[in-house]
Amino acid sequence: MSFTLEKVVPWGRSFDEYTAMFSLSNADLDKSILGCGDGPASFNAELTRRGGHVVSADPIYNFNEDEIRSRIKKTYKEIVEQARNNKEEFVWDHISSVEELGTVRMNAMNDFLSDFTVGMNNGRYVDASLPDLPFEKGHFDIALCSHFLFLYGEQLSENFHLQSVKELCRVSPETRIFPLLELGTKKSRHLKKIIDRLEKDGFAVSIEKVSYEFQKGGNKMLRIKHT
Ligand SMILES: C[S@@+](CC[C@H](N)C(=O)[O-])C[C@H]1O[C@@H](n2cnc3c(N)ncnc32)[C@H](O)[C@@H]1O
C-alpha cells in the first residue's frame, strides 16, 4: 500500500525533548546522527543551527512544505482534543496543560516547516521508509527513532520491527529507540521478542531510564550496539 498524507497525523517534538528522550550528551550531539521517522520534529532544524550533523528520514518528506503545513493544520485540533480526552495517560510536569502541549508542538512544527525546503535541498531531509533505508552501511554514528517503532506495535508487525531495527543497526553502530510503550500507555507487545532476537544475532541491547516522561510510564529507551 502506498504512503499517503491522509494516513499521517503529523506531530513533532522539539530538540529539548529529543535530547531528554535519548539522553543525548554534548559528545553525542557532535556525532553524525540519523533521525528516522522524524516527521515534523524540530530536532534537525535546531541541531543544524547548533552546528550538528543530522539527517532525518521519513516518508512524509515526499510531500512539499505547503502540503505538510496544510495536513498539520487539518489534524492539529483533532490531536489536541484527543490529548484532552485522554489527559490521565500523560504526565503534566514539564508540559503543564493541554494548551501548553499544543503550543510546544506547534512551535516545533513551525520550526521544522521553516527549515524543511532548505534542508531538503541540502540533503538533511530524505524521503525514506523503514525497513529499507537508502544509506550505506555505517553511514551514521547514531540512529534515533522517536515515537514510531514499538509505539505503533498494534499496527506494525513483529517482523517489521525486527527488519527495521536491523536496518537502523546496518546504517549505524548505535541505535536508540523511544518510547517502549504502545499508544494508550500499553506495554509493547513486540519488545521482549525483538530484544531476544537481537541478542541472539549478537547485538548488545539495553533498556535505559531517561529523564523524559510524557506518556505515563514512557521513560525508557532501547539502546542497541554492535558487539
Ligand atoms: C508520531 S510521528 C513521530 C515524529 C517525531 N519522531 C517525533 O517524535 O516528534 C511518527 C512518524 O513516523 C513516520 N513514519 C511512518 N511510516 C514510516 C516508515 N515506514 N519509516 C519511517 N518513518 C515512518 C511518519 O511519517 C511520522 O512522521
mmCIF file of C-alpha atoms and ligand atoms in Angstrom:
data_model
loop_
_atom_site.group_PDB
_atom_site.id
_atom_site.type_symbol
_atom_site.label_atom_id
_atom_site.label_comp_id
_atom_site.label_asym_id
_atom_site.label_seq_id
_atom_site.Cartn_x
_atom_site.Cartn_y
_atom_site.Cartn_z
ATOM 1 C CA MET A 1 0.000 0.000 0.000
ATOM 2 C CA SER A 2 1.356 3.457 -0.864
ATOM 3 C CA PHE A 3 2.063 6.081 1.777
ATOM 4 C CA THR A 4 -0.478 8.907 1.586
ATOM 5 C CA LEU A 5 -0.582 12.109 3.561
ATOM 6 C CA GLU A 6 -4.137 11.353 4.683
ATOM 7 C CA LYS A 7 -2.772 8.473 6.764
ATOM 8 C CA VAL A 8 -0.301 10.698 8.602
ATOM 9 C CA VAL A 9 -1.111 12.529 11.772
ATOM 10 C CA PRO A 10 1.813 14.944 11.897
ATOM 11 C CA TRP A 11 3.031 15.675 15.406
ATOM 12 C CA GLY A 12 6.573 16.886 16.019
ATOM 13 C CA ARG A 13 8.646 17.097 19.142
ATOM 14 C CA SER A 14 11.321 19.650 19.992
ATOM 15 C CA PHE A 15 15.121 19.476 20.199
ATOM 16 C CA ASP A 16 14.963 19.588 24.025
ATOM 17 C CA GLU A 17 12.536 16.661 24.058
ATOM 18 C CA TYR A 18 14.827 14.653 21.749
ATOM 19 C CA THR A 19 17.898 15.278 23.915
ATOM 20 C CA ALA A 20 15.955 14.157 27.012
ATOM 21 C CA MET A 21 14.239 11.137 25.370
ATOM 22 C CA PHE A 22 17.538 9.820 24.040
ATOM 23 C CA SER A 23 19.882 11.024 26.824
ATOM 24 C CA LEU A 24 21.941 12.823 24.188
ATOM 25 C CA SER A 25 25.175 14.244 25.625
ATOM 26 C CA ASN A 26 27.156 17.077 24.037
ATOM 27 C CA ALA A 27 29.561 14.430 22.718
ATOM 28 C CA ASP A 28 26.618 12.561 21.124
ATOM 29 C CA LEU A 29 25.376 15.780 19.527
ATOM 30 C CA ASP A 30 28.794 16.242 17.851
ATOM 31 C CA LYS A 31 28.360 12.910 16.068
ATOM 32 C CA SER A 32 26.711 12.145 12.744
ATOM 33 C CA ILE A 33 23.055 11.403 13.596
ATOM 34 C CA LEU A 34 20.173 9.817 11.719
ATOM 35 C CA GLY A 35 16.676 10.682 12.933
ATOM 36 C CA CYS A 36 14.428 8.041 11.464
ATOM 37 C CA GLY A 37 10.713 8.862 11.433
ATOM 38 C CA ASP A 38 11.448 12.468 12.475
ATOM 39 C CA GLY A 39 8.404 13.788 10.607
ATOM 40 C CA PRO A 40 7.721 17.418 11.570
ATOM 41 C CA ALA A 41 10.002 17.396 14.659
ATOM 42 C CA SER A 42 12.360 20.366 15.040
ATOM 43 C CA PHE A 43 15.359 18.283 16.130
ATOM 44 C CA ASN A 44 17.044 18.566 12.724
ATOM 45 C CA ALA A 45 16.418 22.322 12.393
ATOM 46 C CA GLU A 46 17.770 23.106 15.869
ATOM 47 C CA LEU A 47 20.748 20.739 15.796
ATOM 48 C CA THR A 48 21.758 22.131 12.396
ATOM 49 C CA ARG A 49 21.637 25.683 13.815
ATOM 50 C CA ARG A 50 23.898 24.445 16.594
ATOM 51 C CA GLY A 51 26.415 23.175 14.033
ATOM 52 C CA GLY A 52 25.499 19.468 14.286
ATOM 53 C CA HIS A 53 25.328 16.850 11.537
ATOM 54 C CA VAL A 54 21.908 15.278 11.234
ATOM 55 C CA VAL A 55 19.805 13.674 8.528
ATOM 56 C CA SER A 56 16.095 12.968 9.030
ATOM 57 C CA ALA A 57 14.409 10.147 7.092
ATOM 58 C CA ASP A 58 10.626 9.930 6.804
ATOM 59 C CA PRO A 59 8.103 9.134 4.064
ATOM 60 C CA ILE A 60 6.319 12.413 4.863
ATOM 61 C CA TYR A 61 9.214 14.206 3.097
ATOM 62 C CA ASN A 62 7.755 13.012 -0.198
ATOM 63 C CA PHE A 63 5.379 15.962 0.212
ATOM 64 C CA ASN A 64 6.244 19.638 -0.034
ATOM 65 C CA GLU A 65 6.211 22.290 2.678
ATOM 66 C CA ASP A 66 2.717 23.568 1.791
ATOM 67 C CA GLU A 67 1.227 20.070 1.684
ATOM 68 C CA ILE A 68 2.710 19.189 5.100
ATOM 69 C CA ARG A 69 1.623 22.553 6.558
ATOM 70 C CA SER A 70 -1.941 22.045 5.397
ATOM 71 C CA ARG A 71 -2.009 18.484 6.799
ATOM 72 C CA ILE A 72 -0.780 19.820 10.175
ATOM 73 C CA LYS A 73 -3.496 22.487 10.079
ATOM 74 C CA LYS A 74 -6.178 19.902 9.309
ATOM 75 C CA THR A 75 -5.239 17.464 12.092
ATOM 76 C CA TYR A 76 -3.917 19.758 14.834
ATOM 77 C CA LYS A 77 -7.215 20.442 16.633
ATOM 78 C CA GLU A 78 -8.157 16.776 16.495
ATOM 79 C CA ILE A 79 -4.873 15.693 18.155
ATOM 80 C CA VAL A 80 -5.097 18.332 20.876
ATOM 81 C CA GLU A 81 -8.678 17.183 21.522
ATOM 82 C CA GLN A 82 -7.510 13.563 21.804
ATOM 83 C CA ALA A 83 -4.872 14.612 24.353
ATOM 84 C CA ARG A 84 -7.593 16.459 26.308
ATOM 85 C CA ASN A 85 -9.863 13.386 26.282
ATOM 86 C CA ASN A 86 -7.037 11.102 27.439
ATOM 87 C CA LYS A 87 -5.385 13.529 29.857
ATOM 88 C CA GLU A 88 -4.850 10.840 32.504
ATOM 89 C CA GLU A 89 -2.475 8.956 30.183
ATOM 90 C CA PHE A 90 0.133 11.734 30.396
ATOM 91 C CA VAL A 91 2.446 13.296 32.964
ATOM 92 C CA TRP A 92 1.687 17.030 33.117
ATOM 93 C CA ASP A 93 5.010 18.027 34.574
ATOM 94 C CA HIS A 94 7.364 19.650 32.046
ATOM 95 C CA ILE A 95 4.348 20.444 29.895
ATOM 96 C CA SER A 96 1.687 21.566 32.348
ATOM 97 C CA SER A 97 -1.521 21.716 30.276
ATOM 98 C CA VAL A 98 -3.145 20.626 27.035
ATOM 99 C CA GLU A 99 -2.913 24.248 25.829
ATOM 100 C CA GLU A 100 0.823 24.337 26.511
ATOM 101 C CA LEU A 101 1.210 20.978 24.758
ATOM 102 C CA GLY A 102 -0.442 22.462 21.663
ATOM 103 C CA THR A 103 1.857 25.486 21.756
ATOM 104 C CA VAL A 104 5.052 23.464 22.306
ATOM 105 C CA ARG A 105 4.216 21.051 19.466
ATOM 106 C CA MET A 106 3.121 23.817 17.093
ATOM 107 C CA ASN A 107 6.316 25.804 17.755
ATOM 108 C CA ALA A 108 8.370 22.699 16.963
ATOM 109 C CA MET A 109 6.391 22.006 13.778
ATOM 110 C CA ASN A 110 6.644 25.632 12.605
ATOM 111 C CA ASP A 111 10.381 25.499 13.193
ATOM 112 C CA PHE A 112 10.523 22.305 11.112
ATOM 113 C CA LEU A 113 8.398 23.865 8.340
ATOM 114 C CA SER A 114 10.601 26.930 8.034
ATOM 115 C CA ASP A 115 13.691 24.699 7.755
ATOM 116 C CA PHE A 116 12.202 21.992 5.531
ATOM 117 C CA THR A 117 12.689 23.285 1.972
ATOM 118 C CA VAL A 118 16.268 24.425 2.505
ATOM 119 C CA GLY A 119 17.066 21.255 4.476
ATOM 120 C CA MET A 120 15.582 19.076 1.742
ATOM 121 C CA ASN A 121 17.784 20.815 -0.836
ATOM 122 C CA ASN A 122 20.799 20.254 1.418
ATOM 123 C CA GLY A 123 20.022 16.546 1.811
ATOM 124 C CA ARG A 124 19.152 16.846 5.515
ATOM 125 C CA TYR A 125 15.591 15.587 4.952
ATOM 126 C CA VAL A 126 15.337 12.346 2.992
ATOM 127 C CA ASP A 127 12.137 10.721 1.778
ATOM 128 C CA ALA A 128 12.659 7.163 3.008
ATOM 129 C CA SER A 129 10.786 4.432 4.875
ATOM 130 C CA LEU A 130 11.762 1.654 7.194
ATOM 131 C CA PRO A 131 12.541 -1.164 6.779
ATOM 132 C CA ASP A 132 14.746 -0.083 3.805
ATOM 133 C CA LEU A 133 16.922 2.980 4.116
ATOM 134 C CA PRO A 134 18.940 4.481 1.252
ATOM 135 C CA PHE A 135 22.169 4.838 3.244
ATOM 136 C CA GLU A 136 25.390 2.861 3.212
ATOM 137 C CA LYS A 137 26.438 0.532 5.983
ATOM 138 C CA GLY A 138 27.772 2.502 8.954
ATOM 139 C CA HIS A 139 26.964 5.865 7.358
ATOM 140 C CA PHE A 140 25.947 7.408 10.720
ATOM 141 C CA ASP A 141 27.339 7.237 14.265
ATOM 142 C CA ILE A 142 23.935 7.130 15.989
ATOM 143 C CA ALA A 143 20.449 6.308 14.679
ATOM 144 C CA LEU A 144 17.446 7.627 16.633
ATOM 145 C CA CYS A 145 13.832 6.619 16.254
ATOM 146 C CA SER A 146 11.250 8.551 18.260
ATOM 147 C CA HIS A 147 7.563 7.670 18.546
ATOM 148 C CA PHE A 148 7.314 5.217 15.688
ATOM 149 C CA LEU A 149 8.724 1.734 16.433
ATOM 150 C CA PHE A 150 7.055 -0.015 19.402
ATOM 151 C CA LEU A 151 4.555 2.875 19.766
ATOM 152 C CA TYR A 152 2.601 1.542 16.769
ATOM 153 C CA GLY A 153 3.015 -2.075 17.821
ATOM 154 C CA GLU A 154 -0.616 -2.830 17.111
ATOM 155 C CA GLN A 155 -0.350 -1.596 13.517
ATOM 156 C CA LEU A 156 3.204 -2.770 12.711
ATOM 157 C CA SER A 157 4.168 -6.436 12.902
ATOM 158 C CA GLU A 158 6.935 -8.057 14.891
ATOM 159 C CA ASN A 159 8.724 -8.855 11.640
ATOM 160 C CA PHE A 160 8.504 -5.210 10.528
ATOM 161 C CA HIS A 161 10.027 -4.205 13.865
ATOM 162 C CA LEU A 162 12.858 -6.705 13.573
ATOM 163 C CA GLN A 163 13.693 -5.745 9.978
ATOM 164 C CA SER A 164 13.502 -2.053 10.862
ATOM 165 C CA VAL A 165 15.727 -2.265 13.924
ATOM 166 C CA LYS A 166 18.273 -4.313 11.974
ATOM 167 C CA GLU A 167 18.198 -1.745 9.178
ATOM 168 C CA LEU A 168 18.899 1.040 11.675
ATOM 169 C CA CYS A 169 21.772 -1.057 13.034
ATOM 170 C CA ARG A 170 23.095 -1.574 9.494
ATOM 171 C CA VAL A 171 23.421 2.155 8.851
ATOM 172 C CA SER A 172 24.763 2.982 12.318
ATOM 173 C CA PRO A 173 26.826 1.249 15.047
ATOM 174 C CA GLU A 174 24.405 2.507 17.701
ATOM 175 C CA THR A 175 20.618 2.796 17.651
ATOM 176 C CA ARG A 176 18.340 4.365 20.262
ATOM 177 C CA ILE A 177 14.574 3.939 20.245
ATOM 178 C CA PHE A 178 11.978 5.767 22.402
ATOM 179 C CA PRO A 179 9.397 5.102 23.811
ATOM 180 C CA LEU A 180 9.000 1.398 24.531
ATOM 181 C CA LEU A 181 5.253 1.665 25.115
ATOM 182 C CA GLU A 182 2.384 1.436 22.677
ATOM 183 C CA LEU A 183 -0.332 4.056 22.288
ATOM 184 C CA GLY A 184 -2.586 4.167 25.339
ATOM 185 C CA THR A 185 0.451 3.522 27.610
ATOM 186 C CA LYS A 186 0.297 -0.230 26.946
ATOM 187 C CA LYS A 187 3.422 -2.332 27.301
ATOM 188 C CA SER A 188 4.925 -3.075 23.862
ATOM 189 C CA ARG A 189 3.812 -6.460 22.556
ATOM 190 C CA HIS A 190 6.997 -6.813 20.479
ATOM 191 C CA LEU A 191 9.736 -5.570 22.780
ATOM 192 C CA LYS A 192 10.768 -8.789 24.501
ATOM 193 C CA LYS A 193 10.836 -10.865 21.331
ATOM 194 C CA ILE A 194 12.791 -8.205 19.450
ATOM 195 C CA ILE A 195 15.383 -7.981 22.237
ATOM 196 C CA ASP A 196 15.732 -11.783 22.303
ATOM 197 C CA ARG A 197 16.214 -11.922 18.532
ATOM 198 C CA LEU A 198 18.757 -9.089 18.528
ATOM 199 C CA GLU A 199 20.756 -10.660 21.345
ATOM 200 C CA LYS A 200 20.738 -13.995 19.549
ATOM 201 C CA ASP A 201 22.107 -12.196 16.500
ATOM 202 C CA GLY A 202 24.974 -10.803 18.569
ATOM 203 C CA PHE A 203 23.851 -7.245 19.347
ATOM 204 C CA ALA A 204 24.310 -5.681 22.792
ATOM 205 C CA VAL A 205 20.897 -4.452 23.911
ATOM 206 C CA SER A 206 19.970 -2.427 26.970
ATOM 207 C CA ILE A 207 16.869 -0.731 28.310
ATOM 208 C CA GLU A 208 17.787 2.574 29.944
ATOM 209 C CA LYS A 209 15.786 5.011 32.044
ATOM 210 C CA VAL A 210 15.811 8.566 30.691
ATOM 211 C CA SER A 211 14.844 11.927 32.179
ATOM 212 C CA TYR A 212 11.817 12.333 29.877
ATOM 213 C CA GLU A 213 8.328 11.065 30.652
ATOM 214 C CA PHE A 214 5.191 12.419 28.998
ATOM 215 C CA GLN A 215 3.273 9.234 28.187
ATOM 216 C CA LYS A 216 2.807 7.743 31.691
ATOM 217 C CA GLY A 217 5.450 5.061 32.251
ATOM 218 C CA GLY A 218 7.187 6.021 28.993
ATOM 219 C CA ASN A 219 10.588 6.883 30.419
ATOM 220 C CA LYS A 220 12.801 4.193 28.922
ATOM 221 C CA MET A 221 14.776 3.929 25.709
ATOM 222 C CA LEU A 222 16.270 0.936 23.964
ATOM 223 C CA ARG A 223 19.963 1.147 23.074
ATOM 224 C CA ILE A 224 21.359 -1.367 20.585
ATOM 225 C CA LYS A 225 25.033 -1.643 19.731
ATOM 226 C CA HIS A 226 27.153 -3.880 17.568
ATOM 227 C CA THR A 227 29.398 -6.093 19.680
HETATM 228 C C1 LIG B 1 4.259 10.093 15.677
HETATM 229 S S1 LIG B 1 5.299 10.667 14.399
HETATM 230 C C2 LIG B 1 6.790 10.996 15.316
HETATM 231 C C3 LIG B 1 7.545 12.178 14.789
HETATM 232 C C4 LIG B 1 8.858 12.500 15.513
HETATM 233 N N1 LIG B 1 9.762 11.381 15.525
HETATM 234 C C5 LIG B 1 8.613 12.935 16.933
HETATM 235 O O1 LIG B 1 8.846 12.157 17.872
HETATM 236 O O2 LIG B 1 8.162 14.063 17.118
HETATM 237 C C6 LIG B 1 5.679 9.169 13.503
HETATM 238 C C7 LIG B 1 6.442 9.428 12.211
HETATM 239 O O3 LIG B 1 6.744 8.147 11.616
HETATM 240 C C8 LIG B 1 6.728 8.348 10.214
HETATM 241 N N2 LIG B 1 6.664 7.041 9.508
HETATM 242 C C9 LIG B 1 5.567 6.361 9.099
HETATM 243 N N3 LIG B 1 5.927 5.227 8.456
HETATM 244 C C10 LIG B 1 7.294 5.195 8.467
HETATM 245 C C11 LIG B 1 8.268 4.270 7.976
HETATM 246 N N4 LIG B 1 7.904 3.123 7.358
HETATM 247 N N5 LIG B 1 9.582 4.552 8.158
HETATM 248 C C12 LIG B 1 9.954 5.677 8.808
HETATM 249 N N6 LIG B 1 9.075 6.590 9.308
HETATM 250 C C13 LIG B 1 7.766 6.350 9.147
HETATM 251 C C14 LIG B 1 5.524 9.233 9.997
HETATM 252 O O4 LIG B 1 5.552 9.866 8.742
HETATM 253 C C15 LIG B 1 5.650 10.209 11.164
HETATM 254 O O5 LIG B 1 6.361 11.358 10.800
#
